[in-house]
Amino acid sequence: MTEDVHDLVIAGSGIAGLSAAVYAARADLDPLLLEGDEPGGQLTLTTDVENYLGFPDGVGGMELVQRGKSQAEQFGAEFQHGRIESATLDGQPLELSLSTGDTIRTRALVVATGASARWVGAENEAELMGHGLSTCATCDGAFHRGDDVLVVGGGDSAMEEALFLAKFADSVTVVHRREELRASEIMADRVREHENVRVRWNTELEAIHGSQEEGVTGATLVSHPDGFPREKAESGTDVERETVDVGGVFYAVGHTPNTEFLDGTGVERDGEGYVRTRTDETGRPTTNTAVNGVFAAGDVADPAYRQAITAAGTGSMAALDAEQFLETLAEEAQSPVETPA
Ligand SMILES: Cc1cc2nc3c(=O)[nH]c(=O)nc-3n(C[C@H](O)[C@H](O)[C@H](O)COP(=O)(O)OP(=O)(O)OC[C@H]3O[C@@H](n4cnc5c(N)ncnc54)[C@H](O)[C@@H]3O)c2cc1C
């Protein structure tokens, strides 16, 4: 085994990757953590995390991941910029090609690459993304003091974004294509009770107006009393159209797992792209993927819960599974199986 082969690389610096890094570093595996394009992951997009165990008064998302990073570094984890663009995982060592042009070799890999925000396909969204259109209220909310803004979506993320934006904006309108929210009752109640937030039911965003110089100036909304108005408009049904003056639009319509770099590698994924992990021979859930030495943790393998605490939990499991794999690999290297003459 040569020096330029790492024992363990962790792809992703969200809470799953950080948790894996803490466990792996404490086990002397000298993990290398690749930060990806979003250092700290999704938690950097939120202000208050109230449901993470051990913080009775809540904790800032950014603070939580910064504390995790310090903890991992304290035990010897290394951090490196860069995103994995492709991987060759069909034998030892595993090989990872990065966006920086580097190639990294490793005996084990934890995939903790999370999920990315989805866009809704409204007219002008590509031009206006980052110019008044955003997928991150925490990042961009403060630019909208005194504006009227739209939030597109109906789940917990959309409610959180709307409540956060209400701190800055004059009014927040949640645009939802159905007549009931997917959000948890507690979050939906907070939105309903907030005087600056209202929900427009059975309504979708069709187009965003503005320019890169001026930012967002308005939006065209379509409505139909039976919901899903864009689908209805496309099939020729009459819908109501209204142009509203808004200074900002925020998308909060879910995420896509960041697993494209696993194309052609043998790592199994479900129809949405979430990595499938396996049970062992006794039926115990593990973080093992279909490829030997590759483990998955956090939102990238979790279409159901997608919480900070579950991501941190599976991060620790992945490090423990990787540690066991590396021990077996080392034992096999010391006593190679003899092939019959
Ligand atoms: C607005 C918002 C509020 C939230 N609030 C809460 C809350 O209050 N409580 C709660 O429990 N959960 C909350 N969540 C959910 C929580 O943030 C996620 O469940 C958690 O961050 C998932 O962690 P993760 O490490 O799996 O993935 P992520 O946090 O998504 O991190 C993924 C990491 O992988 C990196 N990456 C991506 N692709 C690659 C690649 N190809 N190569 C290398 N690296 C890559 C990214 O740069 C990033 O660092 C919230 C989420 C959002 C968006």
GROMACS .gro file of C-alpha atoms and ligand atoms in nm:
model
  394
    1MET     CA    1   0.000   0.000   0.000
    2THR     CA    2   0.157   0.328  -0.110
    3GLU     CA    3   0.152   0.656   0.081
    4ASP     CA    4  -0.060   0.831  -0.178
    5VAL     CA    5  -0.355   0.605  -0.105
    6HIS     CA    6  -0.580   0.738   0.170
    7ASP     CA    7  -0.750   0.501   0.409
    8LEU     CA    8  -1.074   0.694   0.405
    9VAL     CA    9  -1.215   0.978   0.197
   10ILE     CA   10  -1.545   1.136   0.298
   11ALA     CA   11  -1.731   1.311   0.018
   12GLY     CA   12  -1.932   1.601   0.160
   13SER     CA   13  -1.890   1.845   0.448
   14GLY     CA   14  -2.252   1.855   0.570
   15ILE     CA   15  -2.339   1.717   0.909
   16ALA     CA   16  -2.328   1.354   0.788
   17GLY     CA   17  -1.973   1.395   0.652
   18LEU     CA   18  -1.864   1.585   0.964
   19SER     CA   19  -2.002   1.319   1.195
   20ALA     CA   20  -1.827   1.048   0.990
   21ALA     CA   21  -1.506   1.256   1.007
   22VAL     CA   22  -1.521   1.285   1.388
   23TYR     CA   23  -1.567   0.909   1.431
   24ALA     CA   24  -1.307   0.817   1.169
   25ALA     CA   25  -1.048   1.065   1.300
   26ARG     CA   26  -1.092   0.934   1.656
   27ALA     CA   27  -1.031   0.584   1.517
   28ASP     CA   28  -0.699   0.708   1.366
   29LEU     CA   29  -0.816   0.661   1.008
   30ASP     CA   30  -0.682   1.007   0.907
   31PRO     CA   31  -0.992   1.087   0.702
   32LEU     CA   32  -0.976   1.334   0.417
   33LEU     CA   33  -1.301   1.526   0.381
   34LEU     CA   34  -1.392   1.677   0.043
   35GLU     CA   35  -1.605   1.985   0.099
   36GLY     CA   36  -1.789   2.004  -0.234
   37ASP     CA   37  -1.939   2.330  -0.362
   38GLU     CA   38  -2.139   2.389  -0.044
   39PRO     CA   39  -1.905   2.370   0.258
   40GLY     CA   40  -2.114   2.285   0.564
   41GLY     CA   41  -2.404   2.163   0.351
   42GLN     CA   42  -2.771   2.248   0.384
   43LEU     CA   43  -2.758   2.349   0.749
   44THR     CA   44  -2.574   2.664   0.641
   45LEU     CA   45  -2.905   2.769   0.483
   46THR     CA   46  -3.097   2.777   0.809
   47THR     CA   47  -3.081   3.003   1.112
   48ASP     CA   48  -3.226   2.818   1.408
   49VAL     CA   49  -3.213   2.445   1.455
   50GLU     CA   50  -3.448   2.367   1.741
   51ASN     CA   51  -3.467   1.990   1.714
   52TYR     CA   52  -3.102   1.887   1.739
   53LEU     CA   53  -3.045   1.699   2.064
   54GLY     CA   54  -2.834   1.878   2.324
   55PHE     CA   55  -2.928   2.236   2.237
   56PRO     CA   56  -3.235   2.319   2.450
   57ASP     CA   57  -3.226   2.683   2.335
   58GLY     CA   58  -3.165   2.591   1.971
   59VAL     CA   59  -2.846   2.643   1.771
   60GLY     CA   60  -2.767   2.825   1.448
   61GLY     CA   61  -2.722   2.589   1.150
   62MET     CA   62  -2.392   2.754   1.058
   63GLU     CA   63  -2.273   2.733   1.418
   64LEU     CA   64  -2.364   2.365   1.438
   65VAL     CA   65  -2.157   2.271   1.131
   66GLN     CA   66  -1.868   2.500   1.232
   67ARG     CA   67  -1.857   2.328   1.569
   68GLY     CA   68  -1.862   1.990   1.389
   69LYS     CA   69  -1.574   2.097   1.166
   70SER     CA   70  -1.363   2.214   1.464
   71GLN     CA   71  -1.438   1.888   1.643
   72ALA     CA   72  -1.329   1.681   1.340
   73GLU     CA   73  -1.014   1.891   1.288
   74GLN     CA   74  -0.926   1.861   1.654
   75PHE     CA   75  -0.901   1.482   1.610
   76GLY     CA   76  -0.694   1.514   1.292
   77ALA     CA   77  -0.944   1.513   1.002
   78GLU     CA   78  -0.820   1.700   0.694
   79PHE     CA   79  -1.044   1.916   0.474
   80GLN     CA   80  -0.993   1.980   0.103
   81HIS     CA   81  -1.184   2.193  -0.150
   82GLY     CA   82  -1.333   2.018  -0.448
   83ARG     CA   83  -1.622   1.811  -0.571
   84ILE     CA   84  -1.599   1.455  -0.703
   85GLU     CA   85  -1.685   1.460  -1.073
   86SER     CA   86  -1.644   1.091  -1.145
   87ALA     CA   87  -1.528   0.779  -0.971
   88THR     CA   88  -1.379   0.442  -1.060
   89LEU     CA   89  -1.485   0.201  -0.790
   90ASP     CA   90  -1.436  -0.141  -0.947
   91GLY     CA   91  -1.132  -0.248  -0.747
   92GLN     CA   92  -0.876  -0.136  -0.489
   93PRO     CA   93  -0.779   0.141  -0.457
   94LEU     CA   94  -1.090   0.342  -0.538
   95GLU     CA   95  -1.017   0.640  -0.763
   96LEU     CA   96  -1.189   0.979  -0.747
   97SER     CA   97  -1.157   1.258  -1.006
   98LEU     CA   98  -1.217   1.602  -0.861
   99SER     CA   99  -1.341   1.931  -1.006
  100THR     CA  100  -0.998   2.074  -0.918
  101GLY     CA  101  -0.831   1.836  -1.166
  102ASP     CA  102  -0.682   1.624  -0.885
  103THR     CA  103  -0.720   1.247  -0.869
  104ILE     CA  104  -0.746   1.094  -0.525
  105ARG     CA  105  -0.700   0.729  -0.438
  106THR     CA  106  -0.853   0.573  -0.131
  107ARG     CA  107  -0.929   0.235   0.020
  108ALA     CA  108  -1.271   0.338   0.151
  109LEU     CA  109  -1.519   0.610   0.061
  110VAL     CA  110  -1.811   0.753   0.255
  111VAL     CA  111  -2.060   0.923   0.024
  112ALA     CA  112  -2.225   1.204   0.222
  113THR     CA  113  -2.304   1.438  -0.065
  114GLY     CA  114  -2.655   1.534   0.042
  115ALA     CA  115  -2.914   1.676  -0.191
  116SER     CA  116  -2.952   1.996  -0.403
  117ALA     CA  117  -3.243   2.237  -0.423
  118ARG     CA  118  -3.484   2.185  -0.714
  119TRP     CA  119  -3.597   2.454  -0.956
  120VAL     CA  120  -3.957   2.481  -1.072
  121GLY     CA  121  -3.913   2.554  -1.443
  122ALA     CA  122  -4.061   2.906  -1.445
  123GLU     CA  123  -3.980   3.139  -1.734
  124ASN     CA  124  -3.657   3.341  -1.677
  125GLU     CA  125  -3.542   3.140  -1.376
  126ALA     CA  126  -3.196   3.068  -1.520
  127GLU     CA  127  -3.139   3.438  -1.592
  128LEU     CA  128  -3.263   3.559  -1.256
  129MET     CA  129  -3.117   3.293  -1.025
  130GLY     CA  130  -2.893   3.491  -0.791
  131HIS     CA  131  -3.051   3.819  -0.906
  132GLY     CA  132  -3.358   3.823  -0.685
  133LEU     CA  133  -3.442   3.457  -0.737
  134SER     CA  134  -3.295   3.235  -0.469
  135THR     CA  135  -3.315   2.890  -0.314
  136CYS     CA  136  -3.180   3.014   0.018
  137ALA     CA  137  -3.372   3.258   0.234
  138THR     CA  138  -3.098   3.266   0.497
  139CYS     CA  139  -2.840   3.369   0.239
  140ASP     CA  140  -3.048   3.625   0.054
  141GLY     CA  141  -3.337   3.723   0.281
  142ALA     CA  142  -3.164   4.035   0.414
  143PHE     CA  143  -3.148   4.176   0.059
  144HIS     CA  144  -3.528   4.197   0.062
  145ARG     CA  145  -3.599   4.435   0.350
  146GLY     CA  146  -3.930   4.607   0.276
  147ASP     CA  147  -4.004   4.392  -0.034
  148ASP     CA  148  -4.301   4.173  -0.108
  149VAL     CA  149  -4.167   3.825  -0.181
  150LEU     CA  150  -4.294   3.488  -0.301
  151VAL     CA  151  -4.202   3.147  -0.167
  152VAL     CA  152  -4.279   2.851  -0.392
  153GLY     CA  153  -4.355   2.522  -0.215
  154GLY     CA  154  -4.572   2.359   0.049
  155GLY     CA  155  -4.344   2.151   0.273
  156ASP     CA  156  -4.147   2.223   0.592
  157SER     CA  157  -3.862   2.390   0.402
  158ALA     CA  158  -4.106   2.630   0.235
  159MET     CA  159  -4.262   2.717   0.572
  160GLU     CA  160  -3.920   2.776   0.728
  161GLU     CA  161  -3.816   2.995   0.435
  162ALA     CA  162  -4.140   3.194   0.457
  163LEU     CA  163  -4.111   3.253   0.834
  164PHE     CA  164  -3.747   3.354   0.799
  165LEU     CA  165  -3.826   3.596   0.515
  166ALA     CA  166  -4.109   3.752   0.716
  167LYS     CA  167  -3.838   3.900   0.942
  168PHE     CA  168  -3.721   4.120   0.651
  169ALA     CA  169  -3.993   4.142   0.388
  170ASP     CA  170  -4.311   4.349   0.414
  171SER     CA  171  -4.516   4.050   0.301
  172VAL     CA  172  -4.449   3.689   0.213
  173THR     CA  173  -4.681   3.494  -0.013
  174VAL     CA  174  -4.644   3.118  -0.022
  175VAL     CA  175  -4.751   2.986  -0.362
  176HIS     CA  176  -4.877   2.631  -0.342
  177ARG     CA  177  -5.021   2.429  -0.627
  178ARG     CA  178  -5.266   2.230  -0.412
  179GLU     CA  179  -5.521   2.316  -0.143
  180GLU     CA  180  -5.336   2.171   0.152
  181LEU     CA  181  -4.981   2.197   0.278
  182ARG     CA  182  -4.739   1.905   0.297
  183ALA     CA  183  -4.571   2.075   0.593
  184SER     CA  184  -4.591   1.939   0.949
  185GLU     CA  185  -4.885   2.076   1.153
  186ILE     CA  186  -4.659   2.281   1.382
  187MET     CA  187  -4.488   2.457   1.090
  188ALA     CA  188  -4.813   2.506   0.898
  189ASP     CA  189  -4.973   2.660   1.211
  190ARG     CA  190  -4.683   2.902   1.254
  191VAL     CA  191  -4.730   3.017   0.894
  192ARG     CA  192  -5.108   3.048   0.927
  193GLU     CA  193  -5.070   3.250   1.248
  194HIS     CA  194  -4.807   3.489   1.108
  195GLU     CA  195  -4.962   3.821   1.012
  196ASN     CA  196  -4.715   3.891   0.726
  197VAL     CA  197  -4.741   3.550   0.562
  198ARG     CA  198  -5.028   3.427   0.350
  199VAL     CA  199  -5.076   3.120   0.135
  200ARG     CA  200  -5.215   3.128  -0.219
  201TRP     CA  201  -5.370   2.787  -0.274
  202ASN     CA  202  -5.402   2.611  -0.612
  203THR     CA  203  -5.153   2.856  -0.758
  204GLU     CA  204  -4.820   2.816  -0.936
  205LEU     CA  205  -4.541   3.040  -1.054
  206GLU     CA  206  -4.532   3.060  -1.434
  207ALA     CA  207  -4.281   3.338  -1.502
  208ILE     CA  208  -4.049   3.570  -1.316
  209HIS     CA  209  -3.998   3.926  -1.442
  210GLY     CA  210  -3.697   4.151  -1.410
  211SER     CA  211  -3.339   4.160  -1.528
  212GLN     CA  212  -2.995   4.088  -1.391
  213GLU     CA  213  -2.943   4.464  -1.348
  214GLU     CA  214  -3.277   4.542  -1.178
  215GLY     CA  215  -3.334   4.211  -1.005
  216VAL     CA  216  -3.680   4.057  -0.975
  217THR     CA  217  -3.963   4.304  -1.029
  218GLY     CA  218  -4.266   4.079  -1.061
  219ALA     CA  219  -4.407   3.736  -1.129
  220THR     CA  220  -4.689   3.578  -1.325
  221LEU     CA  221  -4.902   3.339  -1.121
  222VAL     CA  222  -5.151   3.090  -1.261
  223SER     CA  223  -5.443   2.952  -1.060
  224HIS     CA  224  -5.713   2.689  -1.102
  225PRO     CA  225  -5.967   2.591  -0.833
  226ASP     CA  226  -5.878   2.219  -0.872
  227GLY     CA  227  -5.502   2.277  -0.827
  228PHE     CA  228  -5.199   2.199  -1.050
  229PRO     CA  229  -5.276   2.499  -1.276
  230ARG     CA  230  -4.963   2.475  -1.494
  231GLU     CA  231  -5.047   2.118  -1.590
  232LYS     CA  232  -5.401   2.232  -1.668
  233ALA     CA  233  -5.283   2.529  -1.875
  234GLU     CA  234  -5.053   2.298  -2.075
  235SER     CA  235  -5.345   2.066  -2.153
  236GLY     CA  236  -5.555   2.359  -2.279
  237THR     CA  237  -5.778   2.414  -1.971
  238ASP     CA  238  -5.856   2.778  -1.889
  239VAL     CA  239  -5.661   2.909  -1.591
  240GLU     CA  240  -5.649   3.247  -1.420
  241ARG     CA  241  -5.334   3.452  -1.474
  242GLU     CA  242  -5.221   3.739  -1.257
  243THR     CA  243  -4.905   3.947  -1.258
  244VAL     CA  244  -4.791   4.055  -0.913
  245ASP     CA  245  -4.522   4.306  -0.812
  246VAL     CA  246  -4.260   4.130  -0.603
  247GLY     CA  247  -3.896   4.205  -0.527
  248GLY     CA  248  -3.789   3.846  -0.467
  249VAL     CA  249  -3.877   3.484  -0.534
  250PHE     CA  250  -3.759   3.191  -0.325
  251TYR     CA  251  -3.780   2.827  -0.435
  252ALA     CA  252  -3.844   2.567  -0.168
  253VAL     CA  253  -3.962   2.263  -0.363
  254GLY     CA  254  -3.736   1.987  -0.249
  255HIS     CA  255  -3.401   1.844  -0.335
  256THR     CA  256  -3.226   1.606  -0.570
  257PRO     CA  257  -2.960   1.372  -0.428
  258ASN     CA  258  -2.608   1.459  -0.544
  259THR     CA  259  -2.513   1.124  -0.689
  260GLU     CA  260  -2.438   1.188  -1.057
  261PHE     CA  261  -2.070   1.114  -1.002
  262LEU     CA  262  -2.173   0.757  -0.917
  263ASP     CA  263  -2.305   0.694  -1.269
  264GLY     CA  264  -2.155   0.372  -1.404
  265THR     CA  265  -1.990   0.276  -1.074
  266GLY     CA  266  -2.214  -0.007  -0.960
  267VAL     CA  267  -2.340   0.186  -0.654
  268GLU     CA  268  -2.714   0.115  -0.657
  269ARG     CA  269  -2.957   0.406  -0.642
  270ASP     CA  270  -3.334   0.434  -0.634
  271GLY     CA  271  -3.547   0.600  -0.903
  272GLU     CA  272  -3.484   0.946  -0.759
  273GLY     CA  273  -3.109   0.892  -0.732
  274TYR     CA  274  -3.086   0.823  -0.357
  275VAL     CA  275  -2.812   0.569  -0.277
  276ARG     CA  276  -2.945   0.233  -0.163
  277THR     CA  277  -2.772   0.093   0.143
  278ARG     CA  278  -2.779  -0.275   0.238
  279THR     CA  279  -2.855  -0.494   0.533
  280ASP     CA  280  -2.594  -0.748   0.642
  281GLU     CA  281  -2.645  -1.124   0.644
  282THR     CA  282  -2.830  -1.102   0.981
  283GLY     CA  283  -3.071  -0.836   0.851
  284ARG     CA  284  -2.901  -0.551   1.041
  285PRO     CA  285  -2.914  -0.219   0.852
  286THR     CA  286  -2.570  -0.096   0.746
  287THR     CA  287  -2.433   0.194   0.543
  288ASN     CA  288  -2.273  -0.048   0.291
  289THR     CA  289  -2.356   0.018  -0.070
  290ALA     CA  290  -2.351  -0.234  -0.352
  291VAL     CA  291  -1.978  -0.161  -0.400
  292ASN     CA  292  -1.719  -0.296  -0.157
  293GLY     CA  293  -1.556  -0.018   0.045
  294VAL     CA  294  -1.817   0.244  -0.045
  295PHE     CA  295  -2.057   0.360   0.227
  296ALA     CA  296  -2.336   0.617   0.223
  297ALA     CA  297  -2.466   0.849   0.495
  298GLY     CA  298  -2.706   1.137   0.542
  299ASP     CA  299  -2.963   1.280   0.304
  300VAL     CA  300  -2.797   1.124  -0.002
  301ALA     CA  301  -2.924   0.784   0.117
  302ASP     CA  302  -3.235   0.900   0.300
  303PRO     CA  303  -3.546   0.988   0.101
  304ALA     CA  304  -3.761   0.957   0.416
  305TYR     CA  305  -3.626   1.151   0.716
  306ARG     CA  306  -3.367   1.403   0.590
  307GLN     CA  307  -3.296   1.551   0.932
  308ALA     CA  308  -2.973   1.681   1.080
  309ILE     CA  309  -2.980   1.425   1.359
  310THR     CA  310  -3.047   1.128   1.130
  311ALA     CA  311  -2.771   1.249   0.894
  312ALA     CA  312  -2.527   1.276   1.184
  313GLY     CA  313  -2.636   0.931   1.306
  314THR     CA  314  -2.579   0.759   0.973
  315GLY     CA  315  -2.250   0.950   0.936
  316SER     CA  316  -2.122   0.782   1.252
  317MET     CA  317  -2.250   0.444   1.127
  318ALA     CA  318  -2.065   0.489   0.796
  319ALA     CA  319  -1.737   0.563   0.975
  320LEU     CA  320  -1.777   0.253   1.193
  321ASP     CA  321  -1.863   0.038   0.890
  322ALA     CA  322  -1.563   0.180   0.701
  323GLU     CA  323  -1.335   0.112   0.997
  324GLN     CA  324  -1.443  -0.252   1.003
  325PHE     CA  325  -1.397  -0.281   0.626
  326LEU     CA  326  -1.044  -0.139   0.649
  327GLU     CA  327  -0.953  -0.382   0.928
  328THR     CA  328  -1.067  -0.675   0.715
  329LEU     CA  329  -0.878  -0.537   0.414
  330ALA     CA  330  -0.559  -0.508   0.620
  331GLU     CA  331  -0.600  -0.864   0.756
  332GLU     CA  332  -0.649  -0.996   0.404
  333ALA     CA  333  -0.336  -0.812   0.287
  334GLN     CA  334  -0.132  -0.972   0.567
  335SER     CA  335  -0.256  -1.324   0.501
  336PRO     CA  336  -0.349  -1.344   0.133
  337VAL     CA  337  -0.575  -1.632   0.040
  338GLU     CA  338  -0.358  -1.902  -0.115
  339THR     CA  339  -0.458  -2.013  -0.460
  340PRO     CA  340  -0.433  -2.388  -0.523
  341ALA     CA  341  -0.134  -2.493  -0.737
  342LIG     C1  342  -3.358   2.557   0.495
  342LIG     C2  343  -3.334   2.427   0.567
  342LIG     C3  344  -3.362   2.417   0.702
  342LIG     C4  345  -3.341   2.297   0.770
  342LIG     N1  346  -3.367   2.292   0.904
  342LIG     C5  347  -3.346   2.177   0.970
  342LIG     C6  348  -3.372   2.169   1.110
  342LIG     O1  349  -3.415   2.266   1.174
  342LIG     N2  350  -3.348   2.051   1.171
  342LIG     C7  351  -3.303   1.941   1.105
  342LIG     O2  352  -3.283   1.837   1.167
  342LIG     N3  353  -3.276   1.947   0.973
  342LIG     C8  354  -3.298   2.061   0.905
  342LIG     N4  355  -3.274   2.066   0.770
  342LIG     C9  356  -3.229   1.944   0.700
  342LIG    C10  357  -3.079   1.924   0.722
  342LIG     O3  358  -3.011   2.042   0.685
  342LIG    C11  359  -3.031   1.808   0.637
  342LIG     O4  360  -3.101   1.693   0.674
  342LIG    C12  361  -2.881   1.784   0.658
  342LIG     O5  362  -2.807   1.901   0.630
  342LIG    C13  363  -2.832   1.672   0.568
  342LIG     O6  364  -2.695   1.660   0.587
  342LIG     P1  365  -2.601   1.586   0.481
  342LIG     O7  366  -2.465   1.596   0.539
  342LIG     O8  367  -2.657   1.455   0.451
  342LIG     O9  368  -2.611   1.667   0.345
  342LIG     P2  369  -2.589   1.822   0.310
  342LIG    O10  370  -2.610   1.908   0.429
  342LIG    O11  371  -2.674   1.846   0.190
  342LIG    O12  372  -2.435   1.827   0.268
  342LIG    C14  373  -2.388   1.771   0.148
  342LIG    C15  374  -2.241   1.804   0.130
  342LIG    O13  375  -2.191   1.731   0.017
  342LIG    C16  376  -2.113   1.817  -0.064
  342LIG     N5  377  -2.115   1.761  -0.200
  342LIG    C17  378  -2.219   1.753  -0.289
  342LIG     N6  379  -2.180   1.692  -0.403
  342LIG    C18  380  -2.050   1.657  -0.385
  342LIG    C19  381  -1.955   1.590  -0.467
  342LIG     N7  382  -1.986   1.545  -0.590
  342LIG     N8  383  -1.830   1.573  -0.417
  342LIG    C20  384  -1.798   1.617  -0.291
  342LIG     N9  385  -1.885   1.680  -0.210
  342LIG    C21  386  -2.009   1.700  -0.257
  342LIG    C22  387  -2.178   1.953  -0.049
  342LIG    O14  388  -2.087   2.057  -0.082
  342LIG    C23  389  -2.212   1.950   0.101
  342LIG    O15  390  -2.100   1.989   0.175
  342LIG    C24  391  -3.292   2.184   0.701
  342LIG    C25  392  -3.262   2.195   0.564
  342LIG    C26  393  -3.282   2.315   0.497
  342LIG    C27  394  -3.249   2.325   0.351
   0.00000   0.00000   0.00000
